[in-house]
Tab-separated table of N, CA and C in Angstrom:
chain	number	residue	atom	x	y	z
A	1256	MET	N	-12.964	-64.522	-15.378
A	1256	MET	CA	-14.137	-63.709	-15.561
A	1256	MET	C	-13.956	-62.777	-16.754
A	1257	PHE	N	-13.462	-61.591	-16.474
A	1257	PHE	CA	-13.257	-60.636	-17.561
A	1257	PHE	C	-11.793	-60.656	-17.981
A	1258	LYS	N	-11.568	-60.657	-19.251
A	1258	LYS	CA	-10.196	-60.587	-19.753
A	1258	LYS	C	-9.858	-59.123	-19.999
A	1259	ARG	N	-8.719	-58.721	-19.481
A	1259	ARG	CA	-8.278	-57.342	-19.690
A	1259	ARG	C	-7.454	-57.280	-20.964
A	1260	LYS	N	-7.742	-56.283	-21.735
A	1260	LYS	CA	-6.973	-56.091	-22.965
A	1260	LYS	C	-5.628	-55.469	-22.587
A	1261	LYS	N	-4.559	-56.082	-23.040
A	1261	LYS	CA	-3.223	-55.579	-22.730
A	1261	LYS	C	-2.918	-54.390	-23.642
A	1262	SER	N	-2.717	-53.248	-23.037
A	1262	SER	CA	-2.383	-52.059	-23.829
A	1262	SER	C	-1.305	-51.276	-23.100
A	1263	GLY	N	-0.603	-50.460	-23.826
A	1263	GLY	CA	0.454	-49.645	-23.237
A	1263	GLY	C	1.799	-50.355	-23.287
A	1264	PHE	N	2.769	-49.730	-22.649
A	1264	PHE	CA	4.130	-50.246	-22.642
A	1264	PHE	C	4.516	-50.630	-21.223
A	1265	THR	N	5.402	-51.589	-21.120
A	1265	THR	CA	5.899	-51.968	-19.797
A	1265	THR	C	6.999	-51.007	-19.387
A	1266	LEU	N	7.327	-51.037	-18.114
A	1266	LEU	CA	8.372	-50.163	-17.595
A	1266	LEU	C	9.720	-50.484	-18.241
A	1267	ILE	N	9.993	-51.734	-18.459
A	1267	ILE	CA	11.255	-52.138	-19.094
A	1267	ILE	C	11.353	-51.582	-20.509
A	1268	GLU	N	10.283	-51.654	-21.257
A	1268	GLU	CA	10.294	-51.121	-22.628
A	1268	GLU	C	10.545	-49.616	-22.625
A	1269	LEU	N	9.904	-48.910	-21.709
A	1269	LEU	CA	10.116	-47.461	-21.621
A	1269	LEU	C	11.551	-47.130	-21.226
A	1270	LEU	N	12.117	-47.883	-20.289
A	1270	LEU	CA	13.503	-47.641	-19.878
A	1270	LEU	C	14.477	-47.908	-21.019
A	1271	ILE	N	14.217	-48.931	-21.812
A	1271	ILE	CA	15.089	-49.233	-22.951
A	1271	ILE	C	15.028	-48.106	-23.982
A	1272	VAL	N	13.841	-47.604	-24.254
A	1272	VAL	CA	13.697	-46.506	-25.219
A	1272	VAL	C	14.402	-45.258	-24.707
A	1273	ILE	N	14.245	-44.951	-23.423
A	1273	ILE	CA	14.916	-43.780	-22.844
A	1273	ILE	C	16.430	-43.953	-22.912
A	1274	ALA	N	16.926	-45.151	-22.636
A	1274	ALA	CA	18.365	-45.403	-22.710
A	1274	ALA	C	18.885	-45.211	-24.128
A	1275	ILE	N	18.147	-45.684	-25.111
A	1275	ILE	CA	18.561	-45.515	-26.509
A	1275	ILE	C	18.595	-44.039	-26.879
A	1276	ILE	N	17.588	-43.291	-26.460
A	1276	ILE	CA	17.550	-41.852	-26.752
A	1276	ILE	C	18.730	-41.144	-26.100
A	1277	LEU	N	19.042	-41.494	-24.852
A	1277	LEU	CA	20.179	-40.865	-24.169
A	1277	LEU	C	21.503	-41.199	-24.848
A	1278	ILE	N	21.645	-42.411	-25.332
A	1278	ILE	CA	22.871	-42.788	-26.045
A	1278	ILE	C	23.005	-41.978	-27.334
A	1279	LEU	N	21.910	-41.817	-28.059
A	1279	LEU	CA	21.953	-41.020	-29.293
A	1279	LEU	C	22.290	-39.563	-28.998
A	1280	ILE	N	21.746	-39.023	-27.920
A	1280	ILE	CA	22.064	-37.640	-27.536
A	1280	ILE	C	23.538	-37.526	-27.167
A	1281	ALA	N	24.051	-38.507	-26.427
A	1281	ALA	CA	25.462	-38.479	-26.031
A	1281	ALA	C	26.386	-38.538	-27.241
A	1282	ILE	N	25.960	-39.202	-28.294
A	1282	ILE	CA	26.774	-39.275	-29.512
A	1282	ILE	C	26.665	-37.981	-30.316
A	1283	ALA	N	25.466	-37.418	-30.405
A	1283	ALA	CA	25.231	-36.268	-31.281
A	1283	ALA	C	25.656	-34.942	-30.665
A	1284	LEU	N	25.575	-34.794	-29.354
A	1284	LEU	CA	25.829	-33.500	-28.717
A	1284	LEU	C	27.244	-32.969	-28.956
A	1285	PRO	N	28.302	-33.757	-28.775
A	1285	PRO	CA	29.641	-33.221	-29.050
A	1285	PRO	C	29.819	-32.768	-30.502
A	1286	ASN	N	29.243	-33.511	-31.440
A	1286	ASN	CA	29.342	-33.113	-32.847
A	1286	ASN	C	28.630	-31.796	-33.090
A	1287	PHE	N	27.489	-31.613	-32.455
A	1287	PHE	CA	26.737	-30.371	-32.609
A	1287	PHE	C	27.510	-29.192	-32.023
A	1288	LEU	N	28.092	-29.377	-30.841
A	1288	LEU	CA	28.855	-28.293	-30.216
A	1288	LEU	C	30.092	-27.949	-31.038
A	1289	GLU	N	30.745	-28.965	-31.586
A	1289	GLU	CA	31.917	-28.716	-32.431
A	1289	GLU	C	31.526	-27.960	-33.699
A	1290	ALA	N	30.390	-28.292	-34.259
A	1290	ALA	CA	29.918	-27.592	-35.457
A	1290	ALA	C	29.610	-26.134	-35.138
A	1291	GLN	N	29.068	-25.858	-33.956
A	1291	GLN	CA	28.812	-24.471	-33.563
A	1291	GLN	C	30.117	-23.693	-33.448
A	1292	ILE	N	31.126	-24.301	-32.860
A	1292	ILE	CA	32.423	-23.626	-32.711
A	1292	ILE	C	33.037	-23.353	-34.083
A	1293	ARG	N	32.977	-24.341	-34.982
A	1293	ARG	CA	33.514	-24.131	-36.338
A	1293	ARG	C	32.775	-23.013	-37.052
A	1294	ALA	N	31.466	-22.925	-36.856
A	1294	ALA	CA	30.683	-21.862	-37.493
A	1294	ALA	C	31.089	-20.498	-36.956
A	1295	ARG	N	31.322	-20.401	-35.661
A	1295	ARG	CA	31.744	-19.116	-35.080
A	1295	ARG	C	33.123	-18.700	-35.585
A	1296	VAL	N	34.026	-19.670	-35.691
A	1296	VAL	CA	35.371	-19.369	-36.192
A	1296	VAL	C	35.304	-18.916	-37.643
A	1297	THR	N	34.503	-19.588	-38.452
A	1297	THR	CA	34.348	-19.210	-39.857
A	1297	THR	C	33.758	-17.815	-39.983
A	1298	LYS	N	32.771	-17.505	-39.159
A	1298	LYS	CA	32.162	-16.175	-39.182
A	1298	LYS	C	33.180	-15.110	-38.781
A	1299	ALA	N	33.969	-15.384	-37.744
A	1299	ALA	CA	34.980	-14.423	-37.300
A	1299	ALA	C	36.039	-14.206	-38.378
A	1300	ASN	N	36.453	-15.278	-39.052
A	1300	ASN	CA	37.430	-15.134	-40.136
A	1300	ASN	C	36.873	-14.286	-41.272
A	1301	GLY	N	35.619	-14.485	-41.608
A	1301	GLY	CA	34.993	-13.672	-42.654
A	1301	GLY	C	34.915	-12.205	-42.267
A	1302	GLU	N	34.585	-11.942	-40.997
A	1302	GLU	CA	34.519	-10.552	-40.549
A	1302	GLU	C	35.900	-9.908	-40.539
A	1303	LEU	N	36.918	-10.675	-40.159
A	1303	LEU	CA	38.283	-10.136	-40.195
A	1303	LEU	C	38.721	-9.833	-41.628
A	1304	ARG	N	38.337	-10.694	-42.568
A	1304	ARG	CA	38.655	-10.414	-43.976
A	1304	ARG	C	37.949	-9.149	-44.451
A	1305	SER	N	36.711	-8.951	-44.016
A	1305	SER	CA	35.973	-7.743	-44.397
A	1305	SER	C	36.654	-6.498	-43.849
A	1306	ILE	N	37.103	-6.572	-42.605
A	1306	ILE	CA	37.804	-5.432	-42.004
A	1306	ILE	C	39.109	-5.164	-42.745
A	1307	ALA	N	39.846	-6.226	-43.064
A	1307	ALA	CA	41.109	-6.050	-43.783
A	1307	ALA	C	40.875	-5.435	-45.158
A	1308	THR	N	39.837	-5.873	-45.847
A	1308	THR	CA	39.513	-5.313	-47.162
A	1308	THR	C	39.129	-3.847	-47.042
A	1309	ALA	N	38.333	-3.514	-46.030
A	1309	ALA	CA	37.929	-2.120	-45.835
A	1309	ALA	C	39.132	-1.240	-45.523
A	1310	LEU	N	40.041	-1.726	-44.682
A	1310	LEU	CA	41.246	-0.949	-44.372
A	1310	LEU	C	42.122	-0.774	-45.609
A	1311	PHE	N	42.254	-1.830	-46.393
A	1311	PHE	CA	43.049	-1.731	-47.614
A	1311	PHE	C	42.437	-0.713	-48.570
A	1312	ASP	N	41.118	-0.782	-48.757
A	1312	ASP	CA	40.442	0.171	-49.643
A	1312	ASP	C	40.595	1.599	-49.136
A	1313	TYR	N	40.457	1.786	-47.826
A	1313	TYR	CA	40.574	3.129	-47.261
A	1313	TYR	C	41.996	3.659	-47.436
A	1314	ASN	N	42.992	2.812	-47.162
A	1314	ASN	CA	44.381	3.258	-47.318
A	1314	ASN	C	44.703	3.549	-48.779
A	1315	THR	N	44.178	2.755	-49.691
A	1315	THR	CA	44.389	3.009	-51.113
A	1315	THR	C	43.773	4.343	-51.510
A	1316	ALA	N	42.561	4.602	-51.029
A	1316	ALA	CA	41.910	5.878	-51.327
A	1316	ALA	C	42.657	7.024	-50.664
A	1317	LEU	N	43.181	6.789	-49.469
A	1317	LEU	CA	43.909	7.831	-48.742
A	1317	LEU	C	45.187	8.208	-49.478
A	1318	ILE	N	45.899	7.222	-49.991
A	1318	ILE	CA	47.142	7.493	-50.713
A	1318	ILE	C	46.855	8.261	-52.000
A	1319	SER	N	45.837	7.824	-52.750
A	1319	SER	CA	45.546	8.513	-54.004
A	1319	SER	C	44.962	9.896	-53.741
A	1320	ALA	N	44.207	10.064	-52.662
A	1320	ALA	CA	43.612	11.363	-52.365
A	1320	ALA	C	44.649	12.334	-51.823
A	1321	SER	N	45.646	11.824	-51.109
A	1321	SER	CA	46.641	12.731	-50.552
A	1321	SER	C	47.466	13.378	-51.663
A	1322	LYS	N	47.579	12.717	-52.805
A	1322	LYS	CA	48.281	13.307	-53.937
A	1322	LYS	C	47.470	14.443	-54.537
A	1323	GLU	N	46.129	14.333	-54.414
A	1323	GLU	CA	45.255	15.366	-54.963
A	1323	GLU	C	44.933	16.444	-53.938
A	1324	GLY	N	45.249	16.190	-52.659
A	1324	GLY	CA	44.967	17.165	-51.617
A	1324	GLY	C	43.595	17.021	-50.986
A	1325	VAL	N	42.851	15.990	-51.358
A	1325	VAL	CA	41.515	15.773	-50.788
A	1325	VAL	C	41.512	14.407	-50.113
A	1326	PHE	N	41.062	14.372	-48.876
A	1326	PHE	CA	41.037	13.119	-48.133
A	1326	PHE	C	39.642	12.507	-48.162
A	1327	PRO	N	39.537	11.186	-48.174
A	1327	PRO	CA	38.225	10.536	-48.202
A	1327	PRO	C	37.512	10.693	-46.859
A	1328	PRO	N	36.199	10.614	-46.860
A	1328	PRO	CA	35.477	10.714	-45.589
A	1328	PRO	C	35.762	9.499	-44.710
A	1329	ALA	N	35.598	9.668	-43.403
A	1329	ALA	CA	35.903	8.600	-42.459
A	1329	ALA	C	34.856	7.492	-42.483
A	1330	GLY	N	33.646	7.784	-42.923
A	1330	GLY	CA	32.595	6.770	-42.954
A	1330	GLY	C	31.700	6.981	-44.148
A	1331	ASN	N	30.701	6.152	-44.259
A	1331	ASN	CA	29.736	6.301	-45.343
A	1331	ASN	C	28.764	7.404	-44.975
A	1332	VAL	N	28.942	8.564	-45.557
A	1332	VAL	CA	28.095	9.716	-45.238
A	1332	VAL	C	27.091	9.930	-46.337
């Protein structure tokens, strides 16, 4: 009688697509998490270098100021 137009996806096709997406996520997720950890470590190393530089500058100013009798301020005032 009437012919139905075939449209949409079958359940098998949808399951295959979902399986492929899950496999890609399983491959990409560990790399993403590792990249986040590396970024945090790099940021921490940069902050430690900044602190070391600030301490070195302060101690250098402290040594030169102690010879003159005037000490540098403790912070940026």
